[in-house]
Amino acid sequence: MKKVIAARSRKRKQDRSRAQEEEVSDDEHVTVKASGKKGSYAQDKSFSFFLSDPDVLDCPICFNPFTTPVYQCENGHVACSVCCSRILEKKCASCSLPIGSIRSRALEKVLESIQVPCTNAEYGCTETLRYSDKSGHESQCNFVPCSCPHSDCDFVSSFSDLPAHYRTEHGSSASAGVRFLYDKPFKVTLDSDDDVTILQEVNGGKLFIVQNFVAGLGNAVSVFCIQPELLPNYRCQISAKSNGCSLVMNSFTKNTQNSAMATILSSRFLVIPTDYFGTGQPRNLEISIFRSYE
């Protein structure tokens, strides 16, 4: 697939001022304009182009996007600085000539000129980045897409848009889940084979998932929040009471962008023994989710 990228030409005269103006059209073409002005003279040397082989911007050894410095051997084969530091005897992986001392200045200049939109632009991110900064930004972008947790829905959006969708499309359905308030305990009843129960906070509408993982010793119960992984985790408490006994776990929610990933056993869970509630009896839990963060 062709990636649409944009490059700006650098001005060669030091006395020319440089200004950038970004334009993004509906079809995601990106143009970075660099205008130079000297007296009454002004010229725009920016242009947009298609890159038919985007892999040329990635290190051929580790396949990560190039960042400066980039090194080349005498035959012109290139590698990133990280790979050059790890290559045995500093020999090129393609031709075995020495590598690690000659900078690929032309490629470095291209990398500094390329501007690309964040992959999450369609979900609201407005950042335009150097290609070498793209992966670092996207690993921390708060507009990473999140999936609707409802089993019959394939809606995907930013986590900030997801609550309104869920409330509008699923809030009145029989499988809408449990609505709750922060800092106040609420009841959740799980059958022994329930996988997921959806929670939605009443005021802000943020979505959570109670995961019920059936294990050999009983049930492992944990709470996930549907939001980007790097956002703070909420403090939570899960308690199970039966016949005068009480099991309590104070922990933190885990973040997930896709409810399907919540089927993987979390490292934070409350274990409820198989016969704790009695054979065939529902699992009555009391859960609290607090505004305070980890």
C-alpha positions as a Markdown table, in Angstrom:
| # | Residue | x | y | z |
|---|---|---|---|---|
| 1 | Met | 0.0 | 0.0 | 0.0 |
| 2 | Lys | 1.2 | 3.4 | -0.8 |
| 3 | Lys | 1.7 | 5.8 | 2.0 |
| 4 | Val | 1.1 | 9.5 | 1.4 |
| 5 | Ile | 3.8 | 11.6 | 2.9 |
| 6 | Ala | 5.0 | 15.1 | 2.5 |
| 7 | Ala | 8.5 | 16.6 | 2.4 |
| 8 | Arg | 9.6 | 20.2 | 2.7 |
| 9 | Ser | 12.8 | 21.5 | 1.1 |
| 10 | Arg | 15.2 | 23.2 | 3.4 |
| 11 | Lys | 16.3 | 26.7 | 2.4 |
| 12 | Arg | 19.9 | 26.9 | 1.5 |
| 13 | Lys | 20.4 | 30.6 | 2.4 |
| 14 | Gln | 20.7 | 31.4 | 6.0 |
| 15 | Asp | 19.1 | 34.9 | 5.6 |
| 16 | Arg | 15.8 | 33.4 | 4.5 |
| 17 | Ser | 13.2 | 33.0 | 7.2 |
| 18 | Arg | 11.3 | 29.7 | 7.4 |
| 19 | Ala | 7.7 | 29.2 | 8.2 |
| 20 | Gln | 5.6 | 26.1 | 8.0 |
| 21 | Glu | 1.9 | 25.8 | 7.3 |
| 22 | Glu | 0.3 | 22.3 | 7.3 |
| 23 | Glu | -2.7 | 21.4 | 5.2 |
| 24 | Val | -4.5 | 18.1 | 5.5 |
| 25 | Ser | -7.3 | 17.4 | 3.0 |
| 26 | Asp | -10.2 | 14.9 | 3.4 |
| 27 | Asp | -8.3 | 12.1 | 1.6 |
| 28 | Glu | -5.4 | 12.4 | 4.1 |
| 29 | His | -2.9 | 13.9 | 1.7 |
| 30 | Val | -0.5 | 16.0 | 3.7 |
| 31 | Thr | 1.4 | 19.0 | 2.5 |
| 32 | Val | 4.0 | 20.9 | 4.5 |
| 33 | Lys | 4.6 | 24.4 | 3.0 |
| 34 | Ala | 7.9 | 26.2 | 3.6 |
| 35 | Ser | 7.8 | 29.8 | 2.3 |
| 36 | Gly | 10.9 | 31.8 | 1.9 |
| 37 | Lys | 10.8 | 35.6 | 1.4 |
| 38 | Lys | 13.6 | 38.1 | 0.6 |
| 39 | Gly | 12.4 | 41.6 | -0.3 |
| 40 | Ser | 9.5 | 41.1 | -2.6 |
| 41 | Tyr | 10.6 | 37.6 | -3.6 |
| 42 | Ala | 8.7 | 34.6 | -2.2 |
| 43 | Gln | 8.9 | 31.0 | -3.3 |
| 44 | Asp | 7.2 | 27.8 | -2.1 |
| 45 | Lys | 9.4 | 24.7 | -2.7 |
| 46 | Ser | 7.2 | 22.2 | -0.8 |
| 47 | Phe | 5.6 | 19.3 | -2.6 |
| 48 | Ser | 3.7 | 16.1 | -1.8 |
| 49 | Phe | 4.5 | 12.7 | -3.2 |
| 50 | Phe | 3.7 | 9.0 | -2.9 |
| 51 | Leu | 6.3 | 6.6 | -1.6 |
| 52 | Ser | 5.8 | 3.2 | -3.3 |
| 53 | Asp | 8.1 | 1.4 | -0.9 |
| 54 | Pro | 7.7 | 2.8 | 2.6 |
| 55 | Asp | 10.2 | 0.2 | 3.9 |
| 56 | Val | 13.1 | 2.4 | 2.6 |
| 57 | Leu | 12.5 | 4.6 | 5.6 |
| 58 | Asp | 12.9 | 1.7 | 8.0 |
| 59 | Cys | 16.1 | 0.0 | 9.1 |
| 60 | Pro | 16.6 | -3.2 | 7.1 |
| 61 | Ile | 17.9 | -5.1 | 10.1 |
| 62 | Cys | 15.5 | -4.3 | 13.0 |
| 63 | Phe | 12.7 | -2.9 | 10.8 |
| 64 | Asn | 12.1 | 0.1 | 13.1 |
| 65 | Pro | 11.8 | 3.6 | 11.6 |
| 66 | Phe | 15.1 | 5.3 | 11.0 |
| 67 | Thr | 16.2 | 7.9 | 13.4 |
| 68 | Thr | 19.3 | 10.0 | 13.1 |
| 69 | Pro | 22.1 | 9.2 | 13.0 |
| 70 | Val | 22.0 | 6.7 | 10.1 |
| 71 | Tyr | 25.1 | 4.9 | 9.0 |
| 72 | Gln | 26.1 | 3.4 | 5.7 |
| 73 | Cys | 28.9 | 1.1 | 4.4 |
| 74 | Glu | 31.0 | 2.0 | 1.3 |
| 75 | Asn | 28.5 | 0.2 | -0.9 |
| 76 | Gly | 25.7 | 2.5 | 0.4 |
| 77 | His | 23.8 | -0.1 | 2.5 |
| 78 | Val | 22.3 | 1.6 | 5.5 |
| 79 | Ala | 21.6 | 0.7 | 9.2 |
| 80 | Cys | 20.3 | 2.5 | 12.2 |
| 81 | Ser | 22.7 | 3.5 | 15.0 |
| 82 | Val | 21.3 | 0.9 | 17.4 |
| 83 | Cys | 21.9 | -2.0 | 15.0 |
| 84 | Cys | 25.4 | -0.7 | 14.1 |
| 85 | Ser | 26.3 | -0.8 | 17.8 |
| 86 | Arg | 25.2 | -4.5 | 18.0 |
| 87 | Ile | 26.7 | -5.8 | 14.7 |
| 88 | Leu | 29.6 | -8.1 | 15.3 |
| 89 | Glu | 32.9 | -6.7 | 14.1 |
| 90 | Lys | 31.0 | -3.7 | 12.6 |
| 91 | Lys | 30.5 | -5.5 | 9.3 |
| 92 | Cys | 27.6 | -4.6 | 7.0 |
| 93 | Ala | 24.8 | -7.2 | 7.1 |
| 94 | Ser | 24.5 | -7.0 | 3.3 |
| 95 | Cys | 28.0 | -7.1 | 2.0 |
| 96 | Ser | 30.3 | -7.5 | 5.1 |
| 97 | Leu | 32.1 | -4.2 | 4.5 |
| 98 | Pro | 32.8 | -2.0 | 7.5 |
| 99 | Ile | 29.9 | 0.0 | 8.8 |
| 100 | Gly | 29.3 | 2.4 | 11.7 |
| 101 | Ser | 31.7 | 5.3 | 10.9 |
| 102 | Ile | 30.2 | 6.8 | 7.7 |
| 103 | Arg | 27.0 | 8.8 | 8.2 |
| 104 | Ser | 24.3 | 8.6 | 5.5 |
| 105 | Arg | 23.7 | 12.4 | 5.4 |
| 106 | Ala | 21.4 | 12.3 | 2.4 |
| 107 | Leu | 19.0 | 9.9 | 4.1 |
| 108 | Glu | 19.2 | 11.8 | 7.4 |
| 109 | Lys | 18.2 | 15.0 | 5.6 |
| 110 | Val | 15.3 | 13.2 | 3.9 |
| 111 | Leu | 14.1 | 11.9 | 7.3 |
| 112 | Glu | 14.3 | 15.4 | 8.8 |
| 113 | Ser | 12.2 | 16.8 | 6.0 |
| 114 | Ile | 9.4 | 14.2 | 5.9 |
| 115 | Gln | 6.2 | 15.1 | 7.8 |
| 116 | Val | 3.5 | 12.5 | 8.4 |
| 117 | Pro | 0.1 | 12.6 | 10.2 |
| 118 | Cys | -0.5 | 10.4 | 13.2 |
| 119 | Thr | -2.1 | 7.0 | 12.4 |
| 120 | Asn | -4.9 | 8.0 | 14.8 |
| 121 | Ala | -5.8 | 11.2 | 12.8 |
| 122 | Glu | -9.2 | 9.7 | 11.9 |
| 123 | Tyr | -9.9 | 9.4 | 15.6 |
| 124 | Gly | -9.1 | 13.0 | 16.4 |
| 125 | Cys | -5.3 | 13.3 | 16.7 |
| 126 | Thr | -4.1 | 16.5 | 14.9 |
| 127 | Glu | -0.4 | 15.9 | 15.3 |
| 128 | Thr | 1.9 | 16.1 | 12.3 |
| 129 | Leu | 5.3 | 14.5 | 13.0 |
| 130 | Arg | 8.7 | 13.8 | 11.6 |
| 131 | Tyr | 8.7 | 10.2 | 10.3 |
| 132 | Ser | 11.4 | 9.3 | 12.8 |
| 133 | Asp | 9.1 | 10.5 | 15.7 |
| 134 | Lys | 6.0 | 8.8 | 14.4 |
| 135 | Ser | 6.3 | 5.5 | 16.3 |
| 136 | Gly | 7.3 | 7.1 | 19.5 |
| 137 | His | 4.3 | 9.5 | 19.4 |
| 138 | Glu | 1.8 | 6.8 | 18.5 |
| 139 | Ser | 2.9 | 4.6 | 21.4 |
| 140 | Gln | 1.7 | 7.4 | 23.7 |
| 141 | Cys | -1.1 | 8.9 | 21.7 |
| 142 | Asn | -4.4 | 9.3 | 23.6 |
| 143 | Phe | -6.4 | 9.0 | 20.4 |
| 144 | Val | -5.5 | 5.3 | 19.9 |
| 145 | Pro | -8.8 | 3.6 | 18.8 |
| 146 | Cys | -10.9 | 1.8 | 21.3 |
| 147 | Ser | -13.6 | -0.8 | 20.5 |
| 148 | Cys | -17.1 | -0.9 | 21.8 |
| 149 | Pro | -17.4 | -3.7 | 24.4 |
| 150 | His | -20.9 | -4.7 | 23.4 |
| 151 | Ser | -20.7 | -8.2 | 21.8 |
| 152 | Asp | -22.8 | -7.3 | 18.8 |
| 153 | Cys | -21.1 | -4.0 | 17.9 |
| 154 | Asp | -18.0 | -3.3 | 15.8 |
| 155 | Phe | -17.9 | 0.4 | 16.5 |
| 156 | Val | -14.4 | 1.9 | 17.0 |
| 157 | Ser | -13.5 | 5.4 | 18.1 |
| 158 | Ser | -11.3 | 7.4 | 20.4 |
| 159 | Phe | -11.9 | 6.6 | 24.1 |
| 160 | Ser | -13.5 | 10.0 | 24.6 |
| 161 | Asp | -16.2 | 9.4 | 22.0 |
| 162 | Leu | -17.0 | 5.8 | 23.1 |
| 163 | Pro | -19.1 | 6.6 | 26.2 |
| 164 | Ala | -21.7 | 8.7 | 24.1 |
| 165 | His | -21.9 | 5.9 | 21.5 |
| 166 | Tyr | -22.5 | 3.2 | 24.1 |
| 167 | Arg | -25.1 | 5.2 | 26.0 |
| 168 | Thr | -27.0 | 6.1 | 22.8 |
| 169 | Glu | -26.8 | 2.7 | 21.0 |
| 170 | His | -26.8 | 0.2 | 23.9 |
| 171 | Gly | -27.8 | 2.0 | 27.0 |
| 172 | Ser | -31.4 | 0.8 | 26.9 |
| 173 | Ser | -30.7 | -2.8 | 25.8 |
| 174 | Ala | -31.0 | -5.8 | 28.1 |
| 175 | Ser | -27.3 | -6.5 | 27.8 |
| 176 | Ala | -26.3 | -2.9 | 28.6 |
| 177 | Gly | -24.6 | -4.0 | 31.8 |
| 178 | Val | -24.4 | -2.1 | 35.1 |
| 179 | Arg | -24.4 | 1.6 | 35.7 |
| 180 | Phe | -22.5 | 2.9 | 38.7 |
| 181 | Leu | -21.1 | 6.0 | 40.5 |
| 182 | Tyr | -17.5 | 6.5 | 41.4 |
| 183 | Asp | -16.6 | 6.0 | 45.1 |
| 184 | Lys | -19.8 | 4.1 | 45.8 |
| 185 | Pro | -20.1 | 0.3 | 46.1 |
| 186 | Phe | -22.4 | -1.4 | 43.6 |
| 187 | Lys | -23.6 | -5.0 | 43.0 |
| 188 | Val | -22.5 | -7.2 | 40.1 |
| 189 | Thr | -23.9 | -10.8 | 39.7 |
| 190 | Leu | -21.9 | -13.2 | 37.6 |
| 191 | Asp | -22.9 | -16.7 | 36.5 |
| 192 | Ser | -20.1 | -19.2 | 36.8 |
| 193 | Asp | -19.5 | -19.1 | 33.0 |
| 194 | Asp | -19.9 | -15.4 | 32.4 |
| 195 | Asp | -16.9 | -13.9 | 30.6 |
| 196 | Val | -17.5 | -10.2 | 30.7 |
| 197 | Thr | -19.9 | -7.7 | 32.4 |
| 198 | Ile | -19.9 | -4.1 | 31.1 |
| 199 | Leu | -20.0 | -1.2 | 33.5 |
| 200 | Gln | -20.7 | 2.4 | 32.7 |
| 201 | Glu | -20.2 | 5.3 | 35.1 |
| 202 | Val | -23.4 | 7.4 | 35.4 |
| 203 | Asn | -22.0 | 10.9 | 35.0 |
| 204 | Gly | -18.9 | 10.8 | 32.7 |
| 205 | Gly | -20.0 | 7.6 | 31.0 |
| 206 | Lys | -16.6 | 6.0 | 31.1 |
| 207 | Leu | -16.7 | 2.3 | 30.3 |
| 208 | Phe | -15.2 | -0.6 | 32.4 |
| 209 | Ile | -15.3 | -4.4 | 32.1 |
| 210 | Val | -15.6 | -7.0 | 34.9 |
| 211 | Gln | -13.7 | -10.0 | 33.6 |
| 212 | Asn | -14.7 | -13.4 | 35.0 |
| 213 | Phe | -12.0 | -15.9 | 34.1 |
| 214 | Val | -12.9 | -19.5 | 34.9 |
| 215 | Ala | -9.8 | -21.3 | 36.2 |
| 216 | Gly | -9.0 | -24.6 | 37.8 |
| 217 | Leu | -9.4 | -23.3 | 41.3 |
| 218 | Gly | -12.5 | -21.3 | 40.7 |
| 219 | Asn | -13.1 | -17.9 | 39.2 |
| 220 | Ala | -10.6 | -15.1 | 38.7 |
| 221 | Val | -12.3 | -11.7 | 38.7 |
| 222 | Ser | -10.7 | -8.4 | 37.6 |
| 223 | Val | -11.7 | -5.0 | 36.4 |
| 224 | Phe | -10.6 | -3.3 | 33.1 |
| 225 | Cys | -11.1 | 0.3 | 31.9 |
| 226 | Ile | -11.5 | 0.9 | 28.2 |
| 227 | Gln | -9.0 | 3.6 | 27.5 |
| 228 | Pro | -5.4 | 3.9 | 26.2 |
| 229 | Glu | -2.9 | 1.9 | 28.1 |
| 230 | Leu | -0.8 | 4.9 | 29.2 |
| 231 | Leu | -3.6 | 6.7 | 31.0 |
| 232 | Pro | -3.7 | 6.4 | 34.8 |
| 233 | Asn | -5.4 | 3.3 | 36.3 |
| 234 | Tyr | -8.4 | 3.7 | 38.7 |
| 235 | Arg | -8.3 | 2.3 | 42.2 |
| 236 | Cys | -10.9 | -0.4 | 42.8 |
| 237 | Gln | -12.1 | -2.9 | 45.3 |
| 238 | Ile | -13.7 | -6.2 | 44.7 |
| 239 | Ser | -15.4 | -8.2 | 47.5 |
| 240 | Ala | -17.3 | -11.5 | 47.6 |
| 241 | Lys | -19.3 | -12.4 | 50.7 |
| 242 | Ser | -20.9 | -15.8 | 51.4 |
| 243 | Asn | -22.0 | -17.6 | 54.6 |
| 244 | Gly | -20.3 | -15.1 | 56.9 |
| 245 | Cys | -17.0 | -15.2 | 54.9 |
| 246 | Ser | -15.6 | -12.3 | 53.0 |
| 247 | Leu | -13.0 | -12.2 | 50.2 |
| 248 | Val | -11.6 | -8.7 | 49.4 |
| 249 | Met | -9.1 | -7.4 | 46.9 |
| 250 | Asn | -7.9 | -3.8 | 46.8 |
| 251 | Ser | -6.1 | -3.1 | 43.6 |
| 252 | Phe | -6.2 | -1.0 | 40.4 |
| 253 | Thr | -8.0 | -1.4 | 37.1 |
| 254 | Lys | -6.0 | -2.3 | 34.0 |
| 255 | Asn | -6.5 | -0.4 | 30.7 |
| 256 | Thr | -7.4 | -2.0 | 27.5 |
| 257 | Gln | -8.5 | -0.7 | 24.1 |
| 258 | Asn | -10.3 | -3.8 | 23.0 |
| 259 | Ser | -12.7 | -5.8 | 25.2 |
| 260 | Ala | -11.6 | -9.0 | 23.4 |
| 261 | Met | -8.1 | -8.5 | 25.0 |
| 262 | Ala | -9.8 | -8.6 | 28.5 |
| 263 | Thr | -10.3 | -12.3 | 28.0 |
| 264 | Ile | -6.6 | -12.7 | 28.8 |
| 265 | Leu | -6.1 | -13.3 | 32.5 |
| 266 | Ser | -5.1 | -10.1 | 34.2 |
| 267 | Ser | -2.2 | -10.0 | 36.7 |
| 268 | Arg | -4.6 | -8.3 | 39.2 |
| 269 | Phe | -7.5 | -10.5 | 40.1 |
| 270 | Leu | -9.6 | -11.9 | 43.0 |
| 271 | Val | -9.7 | -15.7 | 43.2 |
| 272 | Ile | -13.1 | -17.1 | 44.3 |
| 273 | Pro | -12.9 | -20.8 | 45.0 |
| 274 | Thr | -15.3 | -23.0 | 43.1 |
| 275 | Asp | -17.5 | -24.0 | 46.1 |
| 276 | Tyr | -17.3 | -20.6 | 47.8 |
| 277 | Phe | -20.9 | -19.6 | 46.8 |
| 278 | Gly | -22.2 | -23.1 | 46.5 |
| 279 | Thr | -22.6 | -25.3 | 43.5 |
| 280 | Gly | -24.5 | -23.6 | 40.7 |
| 281 | Gln | -25.1 | -20.4 | 42.7 |
| 282 | Pro | -24.5 | -17.0 | 41.1 |
| 283 | Arg | -21.4 | -15.0 | 42.1 |
| 284 | Asn | -22.6 | -11.9 | 44.0 |
| 285 | Leu | -19.9 | -9.3 | 44.1 |
| 286 | Glu | -19.6 | -5.8 | 45.5 |
| 287 | Ile | -17.4 | -3.5 | 43.5 |
| 288 | Ser | -16.2 | 0.0 | 44.1 |
| 289 | Ile | -14.3 | 2.1 | 41.5 |
| 290 | Phe | -12.6 | 5.3 | 42.9 |
| 291 | Arg | -11.7 | 8.5 | 41.3 |
| 292 | Ser | -8.2 | 8.3 | 42.7 |
| 293 | Tyr | -5.5 | 6.9 | 40.3 |
| 294 | Glu | -2.5 | 4.7 | 40.6 |
